[in-house]
Amino acid sequence: MKTPERGAAMKEFPLQKVFTLIEPGPVLLLTTAAGRRKNIMTLSWSMVMDFSGNIAIVTGSWNHSFEALMKTGECVLAVPGADLMETVIGIGTCSGADTDKFGAFGLTAKKGGEVGAPLIGECLANIECRVADYVEAHSLIVLSAVRAWTNPDRGERRTFHAVGDGTFVIDGRHVRNLRARMESKLPPGV
Ligand SMILES: Cc1cc2nc3c(=O)[nH]c(=O)nc-3n(C[C@H](O)[C@H](O)[C@H](O)COP(=O)(O)O)c2cc1C
């Protein structure tokens, strides 16, 4: 392994752009179902909170999905592969208030096992969730995963990540040779 570079000069970075340094990923899709009306939104602000499937997301009433999410207390977080990038950006730049996004983007809504919100057949993984908490001051919603599914048949396995400035990063090299040193930090079975 190469020696890391030392002490190159640091340059000040504007505070209003700090989020672009650590914007998390992968970009996700969030589905809801209010009665028979299904919807999808794009979501890049999410955070894993623990090993038991609690996940924080940031969204609010500026999106049509929010009302259904809070009313039903349920959603699905779907993980799209890099082959769905254009579709995901399309979904995140229109509203379910006036668009049937499953129809418009040709995605397959599948029935989950626990929640009314649909799984997305074309995604790499689907996590059925219930709302566990809502911190209104920060538009922060804590979701608890109640069931999860993966789709091993999808050819494109790479996810993609929003930088926050309108650009995206597709997953790169998968590093496996440090795993033995990580063992004490991993929960059993991972
Ligand atoms: C790449 C990308 C990431 C986004 N991330 C978020 C997010 O983390 N939280 C959020 O509230 N909106 C986010 N949005 C915006 C919503 O997806 C967008 O407003 C969407 O149209 C909402 O759909 P709805 O009105 O049908 O709920 C994102 C959009 C894009 C394109």
PDB file of C-alpha atoms and ligand atoms in Angstrom:
ATOM      1  CA  MET A   1       0.000   0.000   0.000  1.00  0.00           C
ATOM      2  CA  LYS A   2       1.254   3.535  -0.845  1.00  0.00           C
ATOM      3  CA  THR A   3       2.362   5.888   1.975  1.00  0.00           C
ATOM      4  CA  PRO A   4      -0.281   8.602   2.529  1.00  0.00           C
ATOM      5  CA  GLU A   5       0.718  12.116   1.439  1.00  0.00           C
ATOM      6  CA  ARG A   6       1.876  14.346   4.309  1.00  0.00           C
ATOM      7  CA  GLY A   7       1.192  17.958   5.159  1.00  0.00           C
ATOM      8  CA  ALA A   8       0.193  19.480   1.816  1.00  0.00           C
ATOM      9  CA  ALA A   9      -1.051  23.060   2.389  1.00  0.00           C
ATOM     10  CA  MET A  10      -4.706  23.285   3.549  1.00  0.00           C
ATOM     11  CA  LYS A  11      -6.923  25.783   1.769  1.00  0.00           C
ATOM     12  CA  GLU A  12      -9.933  27.369   3.501  1.00  0.00           C
ATOM     13  CA  PHE A  13     -13.283  26.010   2.296  1.00  0.00           C
ATOM     14  CA  PRO A  14     -16.582  27.966   2.345  1.00  0.00           C
ATOM     15  CA  LEU A  15     -18.929  26.918   5.174  1.00  0.00           C
ATOM     16  CA  GLN A  16     -22.011  26.923   2.951  1.00  0.00           C
ATOM     17  CA  LYS A  17     -20.405  24.158   0.897  1.00  0.00           C
ATOM     18  CA  VAL A  18     -19.253  21.951   3.789  1.00  0.00           C
ATOM     19  CA  PHE A  19     -22.044  19.440   3.166  1.00  0.00           C
ATOM     20  CA  THR A  20     -20.560  18.656  -0.254  1.00  0.00           C
ATOM     21  CA  LEU A  21     -17.456  17.264   1.505  1.00  0.00           C
ATOM     22  CA  ILE A  22     -19.406  14.584   3.370  1.00  0.00           C
ATOM     23  CA  GLU A  23     -22.769  14.299   1.608  1.00  0.00           C
ATOM     24  CA  PRO A  24     -23.751  10.714   2.360  1.00  0.00           C
ATOM     25  CA  GLY A  25     -24.955   8.098  -0.023  1.00  0.00           C
ATOM     26  CA  PRO A  26     -26.128   6.027  -1.634  1.00  0.00           C
ATOM     27  CA  VAL A  27     -28.933   7.970  -3.253  1.00  0.00           C
ATOM     28  CA  LEU A  28     -32.168   6.239  -2.225  1.00  0.00           C
ATOM     29  CA  LEU A  29     -35.776   6.128  -3.352  1.00  0.00           C
ATOM     30  CA  LEU A  30     -38.528   6.383  -0.748  1.00  0.00           C
ATOM     31  CA  THR A  31     -41.949   4.975  -1.537  1.00  0.00           C
ATOM     32  CA  THR A  32     -45.206   5.680   0.253  1.00  0.00           C
ATOM     33  CA  ALA A  33     -48.819   4.602  -0.223  1.00  0.00           C
ATOM     34  CA  ALA A  34     -51.704   6.775   0.858  1.00  0.00           C
ATOM     35  CA  GLY A  35     -54.691   4.513   0.314  1.00  0.00           C
ATOM     36  CA  ARG A  36     -54.305   3.241  -3.260  1.00  0.00           C
ATOM     37  CA  ARG A  37     -52.103   6.153  -4.321  1.00  0.00           C
ATOM     38  CA  LYS A  38     -48.466   5.155  -4.474  1.00  0.00           C
ATOM     39  CA  ASN A  39     -45.625   7.636  -4.746  1.00  0.00           C
ATOM     40  CA  ILE A  40     -41.824   7.760  -4.937  1.00  0.00           C
ATOM     41  CA  MET A  41     -39.314  10.466  -4.025  1.00  0.00           C
ATOM     42  CA  THR A  42     -35.533  10.654  -4.298  1.00  0.00           C
ATOM     43  CA  LEU A  43     -33.531  10.997  -1.095  1.00  0.00           C
ATOM     44  CA  SER A  44     -29.824  11.577  -0.560  1.00  0.00           C
ATOM     45  CA  TRP A  45     -29.894  12.756   3.077  1.00  0.00           C
ATOM     46  CA  SER A  46     -29.900   9.565   5.116  1.00  0.00           C
ATOM     47  CA  MET A  47     -27.803   8.155   7.926  1.00  0.00           C
ATOM     48  CA  VAL A  48     -27.402   4.702   9.456  1.00  0.00           C
ATOM     49  CA  MET A  49     -27.867   5.094  13.229  1.00  0.00           C
ATOM     50  CA  ASP A  50     -27.042   1.644  14.617  1.00  0.00           C
ATOM     51  CA  PHE A  51     -26.675  -2.035  13.710  1.00  0.00           C
ATOM     52  CA  SER A  52     -30.372  -2.822  14.253  1.00  0.00           C
ATOM     53  CA  GLY A  53     -31.847  -0.987  11.270  1.00  0.00           C
ATOM     54  CA  ASN A  54     -32.616   2.496  12.566  1.00  0.00           C
ATOM     55  CA  ILE A  55     -32.062   4.983   9.755  1.00  0.00           C
ATOM     56  CA  ALA A  56     -32.448   8.765   9.899  1.00  0.00           C
ATOM     57  CA  ILE A  57     -33.683  10.705   6.881  1.00  0.00           C
ATOM     58  CA  VAL A  58     -34.313  14.394   6.293  1.00  0.00           C
ATOM     59  CA  THR A  59     -37.465  15.521   4.507  1.00  0.00           C
ATOM     60  CA  GLY A  60     -40.524  17.662   5.141  1.00  0.00           C
ATOM     61  CA  SER A  61     -43.811  19.108   4.023  1.00  0.00           C
ATOM     62  CA  TRP A  62     -42.240  20.719   0.943  1.00  0.00           C
ATOM     63  CA  ASN A  63     -42.520  17.245  -0.603  1.00  0.00           C
ATOM     64  CA  HIS A  64     -45.793  15.518  -1.468  1.00  0.00           C
ATOM     65  CA  SER A  65     -44.486  12.237   0.036  1.00  0.00           C
ATOM     66  CA  PHE A  66     -44.263  13.737   3.521  1.00  0.00           C
ATOM     67  CA  GLU A  67     -48.012  13.751   4.201  1.00  0.00           C
ATOM     68  CA  ALA A  68     -48.403  10.076   3.276  1.00  0.00           C
ATOM     69  CA  LEU A  69     -45.294   9.165   5.257  1.00  0.00           C
ATOM     70  CA  MET A  70     -46.545  10.847   8.424  1.00  0.00           C
ATOM     71  CA  LYS A  71     -50.164   9.728   7.992  1.00  0.00           C
ATOM     72  CA  THR A  72     -49.377   6.039   7.441  1.00  0.00           C
ATOM     73  CA  GLY A  73     -46.142   5.944   9.450  1.00  0.00           C
ATOM     74  CA  GLU A  74     -44.713   3.638   6.799  1.00  0.00           C
ATOM     75  CA  CYS A  75     -42.401   3.707   3.802  1.00  0.00           C
ATOM     76  CA  VAL A  76     -39.920   1.669   1.814  1.00  0.00           C
ATOM     77  CA  LEU A  77     -36.322   2.786   1.266  1.00  0.00           C
ATOM     78  CA  ALA A  78     -35.212   1.331  -2.049  1.00  0.00           C
ATOM     79  CA  VAL A  79     -31.574   1.249  -3.170  1.00  0.00           C
ATOM     80  CA  PRO A  80     -31.209   1.949  -6.896  1.00  0.00           C
ATOM     81  CA  GLY A  81     -28.199   0.822  -8.923  1.00  0.00           C
ATOM     82  CA  ALA A  82     -26.182   3.164 -11.109  1.00  0.00           C
ATOM     83  CA  ASP A  83     -28.199   1.975 -14.139  1.00  0.00           C
ATOM     84  CA  LEU A  84     -31.196   3.883 -12.695  1.00  0.00           C
ATOM     85  CA  MET A  85     -29.424   7.231 -12.233  1.00  0.00           C
ATOM     86  CA  GLU A  86     -31.414   9.175 -14.818  1.00  0.00           C
ATOM     87  CA  THR A  87     -34.701   7.697 -13.604  1.00  0.00           C
ATOM     88  CA  VAL A  88     -33.845   8.584  -9.990  1.00  0.00           C
ATOM     89  CA  ILE A  89     -33.080  12.185 -10.908  1.00  0.00           C
ATOM     90  CA  GLY A  90     -36.344  12.344 -12.896  1.00  0.00           C
ATOM     91  CA  ILE A  91     -38.247  11.073  -9.835  1.00  0.00           C
ATOM     92  CA  GLY A  92     -36.562  13.676  -7.650  1.00  0.00           C
ATOM     93  CA  THR A  93     -37.404  16.573  -9.938  1.00  0.00           C
ATOM     94  CA  CYS A  94     -41.171  16.101 -10.248  1.00  0.00           C
ATOM     95  CA  SER A  95     -43.971  15.676  -7.735  1.00  0.00           C
ATOM     96  CA  GLY A  96     -46.436  12.940  -6.957  1.00  0.00           C
ATOM     97  CA  ALA A  97     -48.972  15.727  -6.497  1.00  0.00           C
ATOM     98  CA  ASP A  98     -49.462  15.732 -10.281  1.00  0.00           C
ATOM     99  CA  THR A  99     -47.528  12.696 -11.564  1.00  0.00           C
ATOM    100  CA  ASP A 100     -48.012   8.945 -11.203  1.00  0.00           C
ATOM    101  CA  LYS A 101     -44.284   8.271 -10.876  1.00  0.00           C
ATOM    102  CA  PHE A 102     -44.477   4.457 -11.035  1.00  0.00           C
ATOM    103  CA  GLY A 103     -46.278   4.790 -14.385  1.00  0.00           C
ATOM    104  CA  ALA A 104     -44.244   7.740 -15.706  1.00  0.00           C
ATOM    105  CA  PHE A 105     -40.872   6.097 -14.976  1.00  0.00           C
ATOM    106  CA  GLY A 106     -41.895   2.524 -15.818  1.00  0.00           C
ATOM    107  CA  LEU A 107     -41.061   1.063 -12.414  1.00  0.00           C
ATOM    108  CA  THR A 108     -42.649  -2.040 -10.917  1.00  0.00           C
ATOM    109  CA  ALA A 109     -44.450  -1.684  -7.586  1.00  0.00           C
ATOM    110  CA  LYS A 110     -44.270  -4.946  -5.636  1.00  0.00           C
ATOM    111  CA  LYS A 111     -46.091  -5.875  -2.466  1.00  0.00           C
ATOM    112  CA  GLY A 112     -43.917  -6.031   0.626  1.00  0.00           C
ATOM    113  CA  GLY A 113     -44.459  -8.223   3.655  1.00  0.00           C
ATOM    114  CA  GLU A 114     -45.012  -5.708   6.441  1.00  0.00           C
ATOM    115  CA  VAL A 115     -45.908  -2.235   5.205  1.00  0.00           C
ATOM    116  CA  GLY A 116     -48.402  -0.826   2.703  1.00  0.00           C
ATOM    117  CA  ALA A 117     -45.760   1.138   0.763  1.00  0.00           C
ATOM    118  CA  PRO A 118     -44.538  -0.747  -2.315  1.00  0.00           C
ATOM    119  CA  LEU A 119     -41.122  -2.270  -3.001  1.00  0.00           C
ATOM    120  CA  ILE A 120     -39.500  -1.228  -6.306  1.00  0.00           C
ATOM    121  CA  GLY A 121     -38.804  -4.300  -8.441  1.00  0.00           C
ATOM    122  CA  GLU A 122     -35.914  -2.687 -10.366  1.00  0.00           C
ATOM    123  CA  CYS A 123     -33.895  -1.771  -7.248  1.00  0.00           C
ATOM    124  CA  LEU A 124     -30.963  -3.647  -5.686  1.00  0.00           C
ATOM    125  CA  ALA A 125     -32.574  -3.712  -2.243  1.00  0.00           C
ATOM    126  CA  ASN A 126     -35.784  -2.648  -0.507  1.00  0.00           C
ATOM    127  CA  ILE A 127     -36.077  -1.869   3.205  1.00  0.00           C
ATOM    128  CA  GLU A 128     -39.579  -1.779   4.683  1.00  0.00           C
ATOM    129  CA  CYS A 129     -39.690   0.834   7.449  1.00  0.00           C
ATOM    130  CA  ARG A 130     -41.923   2.330  10.106  1.00  0.00           C
ATOM    131  CA  VAL A 131     -41.574   5.881  11.412  1.00  0.00           C
ATOM    132  CA  ALA A 132     -40.080   5.716  14.922  1.00  0.00           C
ATOM    133  CA  ASP A 133     -39.506   9.401  15.625  1.00  0.00           C
ATOM    134  CA  TYR A 134     -39.812  12.876  14.106  1.00  0.00           C
ATOM    135  CA  VAL A 135     -37.658  15.830  15.145  1.00  0.00           C
ATOM    136  CA  GLU A 136     -39.565  18.672  13.516  1.00  0.00           C
ATOM    137  CA  ALA A 137     -36.971  21.389  14.222  1.00  0.00           C
ATOM    138  CA  HIS A 138     -34.537  19.581  11.945  1.00  0.00           C
ATOM    139  CA  SER A 139     -37.004  17.856   9.586  1.00  0.00           C
ATOM    140  CA  LEU A 140     -35.390  14.643  10.792  1.00  0.00           C
ATOM    141  CA  ILE A 141     -37.332  11.395  10.661  1.00  0.00           C
ATOM    142  CA  VAL A 142     -36.059   8.232  12.311  1.00  0.00           C
ATOM    143  CA  LEU A 143     -37.154   5.092  10.507  1.00  0.00           C
ATOM    144  CA  SER A 144     -36.993   1.552  11.897  1.00  0.00           C
ATOM    145  CA  ALA A 145     -36.473  -1.215   9.373  1.00  0.00           C
ATOM    146  CA  VAL A 146     -38.996  -4.022   9.858  1.00  0.00           C
ATOM    147  CA  ARG A 147     -38.147  -6.240   6.862  1.00  0.00           C
ATOM    148  CA  ALA A 148     -35.643  -6.115   4.026  1.00  0.00           C
ATOM    149  CA  TRP A 149     -35.175  -7.666   0.609  1.00  0.00           C
ATOM    150  CA  THR A 150     -32.314  -7.818  -1.886  1.00  0.00           C
ATOM    151  CA  ASN A 151     -32.348  -8.625  -5.561  1.00  0.00           C
ATOM    152  CA  PRO A 152     -29.314 -10.788  -6.418  1.00  0.00           C
ATOM    153  CA  ASP A 153     -30.327 -10.986 -10.102  1.00  0.00           C
ATOM    154  CA  ARG A 154     -29.587  -7.337 -10.948  1.00  0.00           C
ATOM    155  CA  GLY A 155     -26.477  -7.088 -13.112  1.00  0.00           C
ATOM    156  CA  GLU A 156     -25.519  -3.530 -12.082  1.00  0.00           C
ATOM    157  CA  ARG A 157     -24.387  -3.792  -8.438  1.00  0.00           C
ATOM    158  CA  ARG A 158     -22.888  -0.300  -8.066  1.00  0.00           C
ATOM    159  CA  THR A 159     -24.803   2.361  -6.138  1.00  0.00           C
ATOM    160  CA  PHE A 160     -24.339   6.088  -6.683  1.00  0.00           C
ATOM    161  CA  HIS A 161     -23.840   9.041  -4.363  1.00  0.00           C
ATOM    162  CA  ALA A 162     -24.902  12.678  -4.588  1.00  0.00           C
ATOM    163  CA  VAL A 163     -22.102  15.172  -3.981  1.00  0.00           C
ATOM    164  CA  GLY A 164     -24.708  17.886  -3.382  1.00  0.00           C
ATOM    165  CA  ASP A 165     -23.627  20.234  -6.160  1.00  0.00           C
ATOM    166  CA  GLY A 166     -25.594  18.445  -8.879  1.00  0.00           C
ATOM    167  CA  THR A 167     -22.838  15.911  -9.569  1.00  0.00           C
ATOM    168  CA  PHE A 168     -22.738  12.234  -8.627  1.00  0.00           C
ATOM    169  CA  VAL A 169     -20.125   9.618  -7.779  1.00  0.00           C
ATOM    170  CA  ILE A 170     -20.567   5.991  -8.801  1.00  0.00           C
ATOM    171  CA  ASP A 171     -19.101   3.333  -6.475  1.00  0.00           C
ATOM    172  CA  GLY A 172     -15.538   2.411  -7.251  1.00  0.00           C
ATOM    173  CA  ARG A 173     -13.124  -0.258  -6.053  1.00  0.00           C
ATOM    174  CA  HIS A 174     -14.373  -2.555  -3.271  1.00  0.00           C
ATOM    175  CA  VAL A 175     -11.551  -2.853  -0.707  1.00  0.00           C
ATOM    176  CA  ARG A 176     -11.608  -6.206   1.126  1.00  0.00           C
ATOM    177  CA  ASN A 177      -8.077  -6.665   2.483  1.00  0.00           C
ATOM    178  CA  LEU A 178      -8.622  -4.660   5.726  1.00  0.00           C
ATOM    179  CA  ARG A 179     -11.551  -6.791   6.902  1.00  0.00           C
ATOM    180  CA  ALA A 180      -9.545  -8.899   9.370  1.00  0.00           C
ATOM    181  CA  ARG A 181      -8.532  -5.705  11.219  1.00  0.00           C
ATOM    182  CA  MET A 182     -12.194  -4.587  11.380  1.00  0.00           C
ATOM    183  CA  GLU A 183     -13.455  -7.791  13.037  1.00  0.00           C
ATOM    184  CA  SER A 184     -13.701  -6.367  16.592  1.00  0.00           C
ATOM    185  CA  LYS A 185     -15.906  -3.527  15.279  1.00  0.00           C
ATOM    186  CA  LEU A 186     -18.421  -5.687  13.423  1.00  0.00           C
ATOM    187  CA  PRO A 187     -21.622  -7.156  14.881  1.00  0.00           C
ATOM    188  CA  PRO A 188     -21.987 -10.971  14.786  1.00  0.00           C
ATOM    189  CA  GLY A 189     -23.127 -12.357  11.444  1.00  0.00           C
ATOM    190  CA  VAL A 190     -21.971  -9.477   9.250  1.00  0.00           C
TER     191      VAL A 190
HETATM  192  C1  LIG B   1     -30.463  13.560  -6.142  1.00  0.00           C
HETATM  193  C2  LIG B   1     -31.610  14.072  -5.323  1.00  0.00           C
HETATM  194  C3  LIG B   1     -31.561  13.957  -3.944  1.00  0.00           C
HETATM  195  C4  LIG B   1     -32.622  14.433  -3.137  1.00  0.00           C
HETATM  196  N1  LIG B   1     -32.551  14.280  -1.783  1.00  0.00           N
HETATM  197  C5  LIG B   1     -33.571  14.735  -1.015  1.00  0.00           C
HETATM  198  C6  LIG B   1     -33.534  14.575   0.408  1.00  0.00           C
HETATM  199  O1  LIG B   1     -32.610  14.008   0.980  1.00  0.00           O
HETATM  200  N2  LIG B   1     -34.574  15.085   1.125  1.00  0.00           N
HETATM  201  C7  LIG B   1     -35.632  15.725   0.537  1.00  0.00           C
HETATM  202  O2  LIG B   1     -36.561  16.162   1.245  1.00  0.00           O
HETATM  203  N3  LIG B   1     -35.700  15.876  -0.803  1.00  0.00           N
HETATM  204  C8  LIG B   1     -34.703  15.386  -1.588  1.00  0.00           C
HETATM  205  N4  LIG B   1     -34.762  15.513  -2.946  1.00  0.00           N
HETATM  206  C9  LIG B   1     -35.922  16.205  -3.533  1.00  0.00           C
HETATM  207  C10 LIG B   1     -37.156  15.320  -3.688  1.00  0.00           C
HETATM  208  O3  LIG B   1     -36.820  14.042  -4.174  1.00  0.00           O
HETATM  209  C11 LIG B   1     -38.099  16.022  -4.673  1.00  0.00           C
HETATM  210  O4  LIG B   1     -38.536  17.235  -4.090  1.00  0.00           O
HETATM  211  C12 LIG B   1     -39.241  15.142  -5.122  1.00  0.00           C
HETATM  212  O5  LIG B   1     -39.789  15.734  -6.269  1.00  0.00           O
HETATM  213  C13 LIG B   1     -40.329  14.959  -4.065  1.00  0.00           C
HETATM  214  O6  LIG B   1     -41.363  14.210  -4.624  1.00  0.00           O
HETATM  215  P1  LIG B   1     -42.839  14.246  -4.049  1.00  0.00           P
HETATM  216  O7  LIG B   1     -43.303  15.707  -4.091  1.00  0.00           O
HETATM  217  O8  LIG B   1     -43.622  13.386  -4.988  1.00  0.00           O
HETATM  218  O9  LIG B   1     -42.773  13.736  -2.659  1.00  0.00           O
HETATM  219  C14 LIG B   1     -33.743  15.037  -3.759  1.00  0.00           C
HETATM  220  C15 LIG B   1     -33.801  15.148  -5.148  1.00  0.00           C
HETATM  221  C16 LIG B   1     -32.744  14.662  -5.936  1.00  0.00           C
HETATM  222  C17 LIG B   1     -32.826  14.788  -7.418  1.00  0.00           C
END
